[in-house]
Short mmCIF file of C-alpha atoms in Angstrom, two decimals:
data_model
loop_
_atom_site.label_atom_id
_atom_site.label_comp_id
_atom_site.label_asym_id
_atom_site.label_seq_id
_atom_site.Cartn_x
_atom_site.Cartn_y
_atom_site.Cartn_z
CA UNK A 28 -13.22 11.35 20.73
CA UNK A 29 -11.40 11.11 24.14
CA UNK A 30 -10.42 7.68 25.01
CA UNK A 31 -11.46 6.55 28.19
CA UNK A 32 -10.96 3.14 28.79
CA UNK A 33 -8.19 1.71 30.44
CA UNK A 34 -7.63 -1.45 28.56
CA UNK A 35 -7.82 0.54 25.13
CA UNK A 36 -5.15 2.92 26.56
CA UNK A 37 -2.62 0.47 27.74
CA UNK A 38 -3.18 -1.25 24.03
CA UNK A 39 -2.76 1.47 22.26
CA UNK A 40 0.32 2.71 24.70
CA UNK A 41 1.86 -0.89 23.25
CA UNK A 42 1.35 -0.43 20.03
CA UNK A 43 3.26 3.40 20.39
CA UNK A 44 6.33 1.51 22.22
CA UNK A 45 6.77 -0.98 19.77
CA UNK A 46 5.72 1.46 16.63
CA UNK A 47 3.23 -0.68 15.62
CA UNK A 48 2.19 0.69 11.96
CA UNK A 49 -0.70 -1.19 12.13
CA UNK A 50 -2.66 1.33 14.30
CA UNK A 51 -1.94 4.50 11.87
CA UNK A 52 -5.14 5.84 11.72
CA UNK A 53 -7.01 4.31 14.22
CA UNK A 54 -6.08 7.01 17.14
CA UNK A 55 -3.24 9.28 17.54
CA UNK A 56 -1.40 10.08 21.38
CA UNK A 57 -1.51 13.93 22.19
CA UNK A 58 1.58 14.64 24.56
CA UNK A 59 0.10 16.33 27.85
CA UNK A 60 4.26 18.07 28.72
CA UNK A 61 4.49 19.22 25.21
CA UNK A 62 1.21 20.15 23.75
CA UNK A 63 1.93 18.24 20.26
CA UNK A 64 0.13 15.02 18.97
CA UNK A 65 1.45 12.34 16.91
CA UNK A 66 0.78 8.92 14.86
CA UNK A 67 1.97 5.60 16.77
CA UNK A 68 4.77 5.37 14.92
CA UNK A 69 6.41 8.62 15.31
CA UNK A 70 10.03 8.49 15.81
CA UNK A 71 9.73 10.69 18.95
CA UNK A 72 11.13 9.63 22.25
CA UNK A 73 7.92 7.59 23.65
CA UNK A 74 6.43 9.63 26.02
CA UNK A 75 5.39 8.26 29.91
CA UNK A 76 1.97 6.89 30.27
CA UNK A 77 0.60 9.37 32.60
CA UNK A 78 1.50 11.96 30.06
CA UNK A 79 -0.27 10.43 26.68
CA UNK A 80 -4.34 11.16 25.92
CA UNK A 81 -5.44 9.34 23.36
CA UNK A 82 -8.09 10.26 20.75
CA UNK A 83 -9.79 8.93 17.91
CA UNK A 84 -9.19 11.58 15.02
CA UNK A 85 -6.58 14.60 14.58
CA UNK A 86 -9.58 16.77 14.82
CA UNK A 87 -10.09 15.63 18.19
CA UNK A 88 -6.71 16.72 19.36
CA UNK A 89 -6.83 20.05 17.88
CA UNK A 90 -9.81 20.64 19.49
CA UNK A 91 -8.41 19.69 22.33
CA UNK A 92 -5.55 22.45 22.12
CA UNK A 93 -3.06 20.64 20.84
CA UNK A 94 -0.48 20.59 17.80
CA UNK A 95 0.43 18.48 14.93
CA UNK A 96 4.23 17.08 15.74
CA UNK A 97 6.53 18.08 12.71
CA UNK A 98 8.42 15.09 12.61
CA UNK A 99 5.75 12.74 12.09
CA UNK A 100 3.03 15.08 10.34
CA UNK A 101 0.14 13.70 11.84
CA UNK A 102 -2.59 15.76 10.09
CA UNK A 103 -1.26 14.91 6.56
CA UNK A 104 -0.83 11.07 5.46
CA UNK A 105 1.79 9.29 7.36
CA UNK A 106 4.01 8.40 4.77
CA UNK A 107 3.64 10.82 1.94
CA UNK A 108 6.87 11.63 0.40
CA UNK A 109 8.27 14.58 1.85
CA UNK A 110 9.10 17.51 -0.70
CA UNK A 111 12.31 16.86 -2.15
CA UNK A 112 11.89 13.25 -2.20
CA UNK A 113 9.09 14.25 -4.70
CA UNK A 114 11.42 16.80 -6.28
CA UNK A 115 13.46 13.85 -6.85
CA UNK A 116 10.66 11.62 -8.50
CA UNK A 117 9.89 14.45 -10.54
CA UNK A 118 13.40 14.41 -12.42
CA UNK A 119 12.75 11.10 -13.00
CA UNK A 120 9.31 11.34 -14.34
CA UNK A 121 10.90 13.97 -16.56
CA UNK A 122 12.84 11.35 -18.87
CA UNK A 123 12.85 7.99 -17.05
CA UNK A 124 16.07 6.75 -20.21
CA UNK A 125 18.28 9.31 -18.51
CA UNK A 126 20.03 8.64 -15.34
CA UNK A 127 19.48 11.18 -12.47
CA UNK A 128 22.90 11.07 -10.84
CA UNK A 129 23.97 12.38 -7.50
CA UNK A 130 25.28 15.43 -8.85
CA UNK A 131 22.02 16.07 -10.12
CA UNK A 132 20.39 15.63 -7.21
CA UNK A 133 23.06 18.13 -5.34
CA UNK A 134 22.54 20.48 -8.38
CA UNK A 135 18.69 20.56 -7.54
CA UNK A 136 19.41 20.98 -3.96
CA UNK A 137 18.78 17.45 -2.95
CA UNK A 138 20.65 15.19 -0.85
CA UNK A 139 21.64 11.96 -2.39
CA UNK A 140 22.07 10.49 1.07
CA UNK A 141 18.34 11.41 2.15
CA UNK A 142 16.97 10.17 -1.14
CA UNK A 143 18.87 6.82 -1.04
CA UNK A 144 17.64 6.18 2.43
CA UNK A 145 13.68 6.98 2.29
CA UNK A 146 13.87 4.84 -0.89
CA UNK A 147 15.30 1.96 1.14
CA UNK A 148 12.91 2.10 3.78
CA UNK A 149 9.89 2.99 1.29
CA UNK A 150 10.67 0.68 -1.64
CA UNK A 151 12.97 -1.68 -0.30
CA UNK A 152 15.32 -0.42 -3.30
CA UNK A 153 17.85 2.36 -3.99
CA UNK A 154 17.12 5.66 -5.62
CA UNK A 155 19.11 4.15 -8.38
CA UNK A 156 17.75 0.39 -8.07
CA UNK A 157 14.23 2.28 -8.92
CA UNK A 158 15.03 4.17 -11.94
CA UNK A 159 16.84 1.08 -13.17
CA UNK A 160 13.72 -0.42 -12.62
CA UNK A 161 11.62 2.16 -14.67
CA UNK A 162 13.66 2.02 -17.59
CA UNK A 163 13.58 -2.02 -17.88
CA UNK A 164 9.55 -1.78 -17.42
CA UNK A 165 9.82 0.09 -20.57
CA UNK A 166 12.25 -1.34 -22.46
CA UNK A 167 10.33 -4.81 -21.65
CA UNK A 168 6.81 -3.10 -23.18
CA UNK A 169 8.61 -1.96 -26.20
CA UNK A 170 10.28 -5.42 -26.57
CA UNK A 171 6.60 -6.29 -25.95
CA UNK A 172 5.22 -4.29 -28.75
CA UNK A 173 7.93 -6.10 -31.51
CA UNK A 174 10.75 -4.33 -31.24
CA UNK A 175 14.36 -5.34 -31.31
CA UNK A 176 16.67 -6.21 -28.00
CA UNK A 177 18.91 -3.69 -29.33
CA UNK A 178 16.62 -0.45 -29.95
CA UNK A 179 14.56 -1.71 -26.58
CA UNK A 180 18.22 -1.16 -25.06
CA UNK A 181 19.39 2.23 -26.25
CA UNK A 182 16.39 3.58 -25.79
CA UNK A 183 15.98 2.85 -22.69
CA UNK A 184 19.56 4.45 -22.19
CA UNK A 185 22.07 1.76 -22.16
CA UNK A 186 25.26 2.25 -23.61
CA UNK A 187 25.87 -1.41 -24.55
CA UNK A 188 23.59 -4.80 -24.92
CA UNK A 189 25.71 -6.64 -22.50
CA UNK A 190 24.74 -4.10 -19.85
CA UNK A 191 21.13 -3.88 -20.96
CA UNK A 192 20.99 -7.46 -20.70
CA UNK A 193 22.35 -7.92 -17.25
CA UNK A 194 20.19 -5.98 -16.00
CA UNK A 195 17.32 -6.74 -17.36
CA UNK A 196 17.99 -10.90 -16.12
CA UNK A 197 18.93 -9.46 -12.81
CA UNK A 198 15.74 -7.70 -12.23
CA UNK A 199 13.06 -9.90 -14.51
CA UNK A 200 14.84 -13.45 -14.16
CA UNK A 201 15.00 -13.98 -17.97
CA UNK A 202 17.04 -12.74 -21.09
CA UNK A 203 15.04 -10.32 -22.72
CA UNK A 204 14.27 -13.02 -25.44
CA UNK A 205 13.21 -15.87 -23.09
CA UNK A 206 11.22 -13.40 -21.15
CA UNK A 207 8.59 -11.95 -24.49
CA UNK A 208 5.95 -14.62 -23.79
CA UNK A 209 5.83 -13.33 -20.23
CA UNK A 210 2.80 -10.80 -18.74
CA UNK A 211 3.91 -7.49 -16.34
CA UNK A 212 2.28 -6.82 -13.61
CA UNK A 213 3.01 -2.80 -12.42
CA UNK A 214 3.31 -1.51 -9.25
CA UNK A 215 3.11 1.56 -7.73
CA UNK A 216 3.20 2.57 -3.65
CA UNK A 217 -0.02 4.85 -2.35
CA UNK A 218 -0.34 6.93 0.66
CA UNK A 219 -3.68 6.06 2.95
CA UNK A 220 -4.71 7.78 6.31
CA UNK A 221 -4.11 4.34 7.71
CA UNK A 222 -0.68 3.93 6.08
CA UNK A 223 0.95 3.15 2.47
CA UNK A 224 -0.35 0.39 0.08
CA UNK A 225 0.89 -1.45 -3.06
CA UNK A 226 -1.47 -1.46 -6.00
CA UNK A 227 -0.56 -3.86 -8.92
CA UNK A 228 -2.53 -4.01 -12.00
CA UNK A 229 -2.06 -6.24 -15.28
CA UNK A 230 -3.46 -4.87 -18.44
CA UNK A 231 -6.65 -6.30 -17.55
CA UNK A 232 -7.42 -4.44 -14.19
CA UNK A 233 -6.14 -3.84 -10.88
CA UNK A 234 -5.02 -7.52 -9.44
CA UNK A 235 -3.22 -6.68 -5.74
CA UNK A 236 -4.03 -3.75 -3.44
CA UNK A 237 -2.39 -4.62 0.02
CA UNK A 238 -0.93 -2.57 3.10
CA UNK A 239 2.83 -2.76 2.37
CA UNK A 240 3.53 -4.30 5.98
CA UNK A 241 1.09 -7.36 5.22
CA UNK A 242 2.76 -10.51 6.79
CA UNK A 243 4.00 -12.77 4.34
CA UNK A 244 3.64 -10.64 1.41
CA UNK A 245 6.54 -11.71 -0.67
CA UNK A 246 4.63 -14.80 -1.06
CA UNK A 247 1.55 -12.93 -2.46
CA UNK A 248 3.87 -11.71 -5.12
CA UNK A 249 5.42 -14.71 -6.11
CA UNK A 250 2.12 -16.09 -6.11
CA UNK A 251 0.74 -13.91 -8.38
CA UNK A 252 3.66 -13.95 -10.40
CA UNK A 253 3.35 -17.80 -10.88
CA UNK A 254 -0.21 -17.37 -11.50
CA UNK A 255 0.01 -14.77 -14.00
CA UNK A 256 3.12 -15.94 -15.77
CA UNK A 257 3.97 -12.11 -15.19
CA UNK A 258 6.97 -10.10 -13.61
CA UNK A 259 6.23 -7.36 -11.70
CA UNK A 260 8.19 -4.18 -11.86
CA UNK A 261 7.64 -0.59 -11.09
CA UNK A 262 4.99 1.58 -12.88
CA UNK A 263 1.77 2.44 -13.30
CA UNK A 264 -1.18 1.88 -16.02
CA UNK A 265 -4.77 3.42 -16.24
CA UNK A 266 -6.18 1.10 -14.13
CA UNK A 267 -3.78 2.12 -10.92
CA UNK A 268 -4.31 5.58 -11.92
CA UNK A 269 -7.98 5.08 -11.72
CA UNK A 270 -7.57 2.97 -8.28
CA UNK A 271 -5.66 5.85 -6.30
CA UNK A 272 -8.37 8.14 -7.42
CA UNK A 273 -11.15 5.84 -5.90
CA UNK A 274 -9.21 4.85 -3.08
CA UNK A 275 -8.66 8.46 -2.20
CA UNK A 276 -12.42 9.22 -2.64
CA UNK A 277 -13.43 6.20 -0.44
CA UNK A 278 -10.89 7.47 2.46
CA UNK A 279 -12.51 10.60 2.22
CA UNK A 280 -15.93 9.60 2.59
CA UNK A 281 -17.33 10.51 -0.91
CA UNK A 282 -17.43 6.47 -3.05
CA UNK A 283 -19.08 4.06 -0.99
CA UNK A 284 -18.25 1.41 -4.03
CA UNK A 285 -15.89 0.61 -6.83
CA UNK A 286 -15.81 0.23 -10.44
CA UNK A 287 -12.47 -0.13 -11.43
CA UNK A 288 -11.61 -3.74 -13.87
CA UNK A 289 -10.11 -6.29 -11.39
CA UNK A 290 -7.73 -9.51 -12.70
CA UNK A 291 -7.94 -12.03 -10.08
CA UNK A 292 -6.70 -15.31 -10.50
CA UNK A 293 -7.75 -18.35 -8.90
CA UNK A 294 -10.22 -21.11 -8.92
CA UNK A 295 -14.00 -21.33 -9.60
CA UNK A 296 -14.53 -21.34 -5.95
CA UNK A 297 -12.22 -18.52 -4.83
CA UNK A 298 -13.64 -16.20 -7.95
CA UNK A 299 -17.46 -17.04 -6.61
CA UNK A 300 -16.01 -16.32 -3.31
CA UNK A 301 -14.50 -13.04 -4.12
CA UNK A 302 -17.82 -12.25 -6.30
CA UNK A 303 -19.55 -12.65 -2.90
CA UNK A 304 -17.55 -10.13 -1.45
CA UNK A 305 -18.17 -7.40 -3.12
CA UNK A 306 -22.13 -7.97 -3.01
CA UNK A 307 -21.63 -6.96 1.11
CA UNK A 308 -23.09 -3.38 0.73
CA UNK A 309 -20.39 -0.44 1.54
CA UNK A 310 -21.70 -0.26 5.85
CA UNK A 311 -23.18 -3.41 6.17
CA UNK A 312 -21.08 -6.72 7.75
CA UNK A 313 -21.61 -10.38 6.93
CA UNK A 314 -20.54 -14.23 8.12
CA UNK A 315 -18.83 -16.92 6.52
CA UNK A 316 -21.91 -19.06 7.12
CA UNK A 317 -24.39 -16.49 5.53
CA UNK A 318 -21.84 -16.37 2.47
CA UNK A 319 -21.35 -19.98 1.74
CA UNK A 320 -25.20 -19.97 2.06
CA UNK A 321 -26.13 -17.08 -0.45
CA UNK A 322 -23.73 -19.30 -2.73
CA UNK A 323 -25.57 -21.86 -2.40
CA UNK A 324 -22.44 -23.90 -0.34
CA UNK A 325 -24.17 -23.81 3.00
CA UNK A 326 -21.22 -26.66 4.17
CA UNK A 327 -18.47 -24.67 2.59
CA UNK A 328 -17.75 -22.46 5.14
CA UNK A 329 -14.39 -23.09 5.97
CA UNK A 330 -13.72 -23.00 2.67
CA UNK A 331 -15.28 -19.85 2.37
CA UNK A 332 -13.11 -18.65 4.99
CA UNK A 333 -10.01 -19.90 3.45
CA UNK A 334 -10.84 -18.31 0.05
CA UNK A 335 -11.25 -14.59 2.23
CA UNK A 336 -7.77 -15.20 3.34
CA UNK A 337 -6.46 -15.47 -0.39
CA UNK A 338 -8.52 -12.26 -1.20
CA UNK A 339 -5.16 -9.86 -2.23
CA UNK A 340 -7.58 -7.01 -2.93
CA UNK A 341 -7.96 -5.43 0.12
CA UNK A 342 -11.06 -2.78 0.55
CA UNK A 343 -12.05 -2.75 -3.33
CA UNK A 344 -12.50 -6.68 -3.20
CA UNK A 345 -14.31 -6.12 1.10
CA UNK A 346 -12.99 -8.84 2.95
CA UNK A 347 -13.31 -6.55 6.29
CA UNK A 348 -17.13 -6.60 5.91
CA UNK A 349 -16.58 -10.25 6.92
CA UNK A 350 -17.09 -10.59 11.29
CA UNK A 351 -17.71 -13.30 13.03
CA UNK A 352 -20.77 -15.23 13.69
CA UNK A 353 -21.35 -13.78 17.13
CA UNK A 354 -20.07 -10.37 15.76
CA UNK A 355 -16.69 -10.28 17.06
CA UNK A 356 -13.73 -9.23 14.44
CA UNK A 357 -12.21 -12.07 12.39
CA UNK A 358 -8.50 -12.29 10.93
CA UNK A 359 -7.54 -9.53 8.51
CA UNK A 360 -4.11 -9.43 6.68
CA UNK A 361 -4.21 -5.65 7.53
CA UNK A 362 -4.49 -6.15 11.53
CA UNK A 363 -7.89 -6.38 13.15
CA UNK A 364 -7.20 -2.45 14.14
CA UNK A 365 -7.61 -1.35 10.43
CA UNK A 366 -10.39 -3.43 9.87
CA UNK A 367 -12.22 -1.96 12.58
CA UNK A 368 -11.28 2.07 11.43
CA UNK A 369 -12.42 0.39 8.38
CA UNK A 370 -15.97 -0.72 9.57
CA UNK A 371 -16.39 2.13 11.48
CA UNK A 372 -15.40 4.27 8.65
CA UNK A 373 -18.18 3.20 6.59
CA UNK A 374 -20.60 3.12 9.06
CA UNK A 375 -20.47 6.83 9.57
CA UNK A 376 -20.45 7.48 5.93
CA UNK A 377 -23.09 5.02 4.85
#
């Protein structure tokens, strides 16, 4: 659809000047001088406000005659790796105890330089920061399982204990003996139509699923850390496997509810909270106040409220069903712009 209105258009003209990624998803500008359309946080010289139409979904702007930009690949999901960053995962995945080095990247017609930087900006970590990563996440589950520091550490292709062991306190915060009665929590980074996610999952279930530009979610994981008595480090486990195949079945319109094993720590309250949550049927909306009183806590609204702010599993656990009393949008860690692509999602696929 064609936006009209003039207040929406001068938001959503803000939100392309300051590359808000909070609005991926929830419209896309079509460029009237060039004939291409684009997500608001395309790296494109902004365009002049006369110039921009502004529609609702890529299909609109096709429709409309125009063309998906190719630096900001509008019609696929906005940050998907691009090929040879993939390529580069791949040789990874291959054997995660050998080192891919920059001459093997160059050898496979890579660019060390491009890798390095889209895992900065994607991970927050160096190419080589992440594979160091992946081989102490599985040195620390075999050291797990009962075996010894030193097979966990030339297995995991270290050369020498004091090296293993350096590494392993830099990135866990313990020696690898002082750090066996600890849990891990994995993590893994997913690609959504309105922009990338973390999903971390214990060996009981799936216990954070958040849009990586949350405010203030470094606390969240050392939070859950402390909570869990866990370290979290790169990977993935059935349950995040089975969570980026619902997730990507709920974005498409075909699960209108989840059944994946969640591990959510917190108190009585916040559990019964969160339990409450995910009784708000996949297109319908609900209050604080008609919560707290289906809970039997008609006077614990605000702390109804408060628990919905400590929710850290976003969509599967459905804080955005949650709207005011009068029907206006609440808070949501996410931005009040995906929560209402969200709503609106599911009420056109209910």
């Amino acid at each position: 659809m064609l936006i009209h209105d003039q207040q929406k258009r001068e938001e959503y003209y803000e939100a392309v000047q300051k590359k808000n990624s909070q609005y991926i998803g929830t419209f896309f500008l079509a460029v009237k001088t060039t004939g291409i359309f684009c997500i608001p946080t395309c790296r494109a010289r902004t365009p002049k406000f006369e110039n921009i139409e502004f529609f609702t979904l890529s299909k609109d702007a096709l429709q409309n005659g125009y063309r998906p930009c190719k630096i900001c690949k509008p019609t696929n999901h906005a940050y998907e790796p691009p090929k040879d960053i993939q390529k580069a995962i791949e040789l990874v995945n291959q054997n995660i105890f050998e080192k891919v080095s920059d001459y093997q990247l160059k050898e496979n017609g890579l660019q060390p330089e491009k890798v390095r930087r889209w895992f900065k900006k994607h991970h927050g970590m160096t190419f080589q920061a992440y594979q160091r990563m992946l081989r102490i996440n599985s040195a620390f589950q075999d050291l797990k399982k009962g075996k010894q520091v030193t097979d966990s550490a030339f297995n995991s292709g270290y050369n020498s204990l004091s090296g293993f062991g350096y590494t392993f306190k830099v990135l866990v915060g313990d020696s690898p003996k002082e750090s066996l009665n600890k849990s891990v929590i994995l993590i893994t980074r997913v690609t959504t139509p309105l922009g990338p996610m973390f999903i971390c999952a214990s060996d009981k279930g799936i216990c954070l699923v958040e849009f990586t530009d949350r405010k203030m979610l470094e606390i969240e994981f050392r939070d859950l850390q402390k909570k869990m008595d866990a370290i979290i480090l790169q990977g993935e486990n059935e349950h995040i496997k089975t969570c980026k195949k619902q997730l990507n079945e709920y974005f498409n319109g075909s699960r209108k509810s989840f059944d994946i094993p969640l591990d959510l720590p917190g108190t009585p309250f916040q559990q019964l909270s969160w339990k409450e949550l995910q009784n708000i049927p996949f297109g319908a909306t609900s209050t604080y106040q008609e919560m707290a009183k289906k809970i039997g806590k008609e006077t614990a609204v605000r702390a109804m409220a408060n628990a919905n702010g400590h929710n850290r599993v976003a969509i599967i656990v459905p804080c955005h069903r949650v709207i005011a009393k009068g029907g206006s949008l609440t808070g949501y860690g996410g931005g009040l712009q995906r929560k209402q692509w969200l709503l609106d999602h599911e009420s056109k696929n209910k």
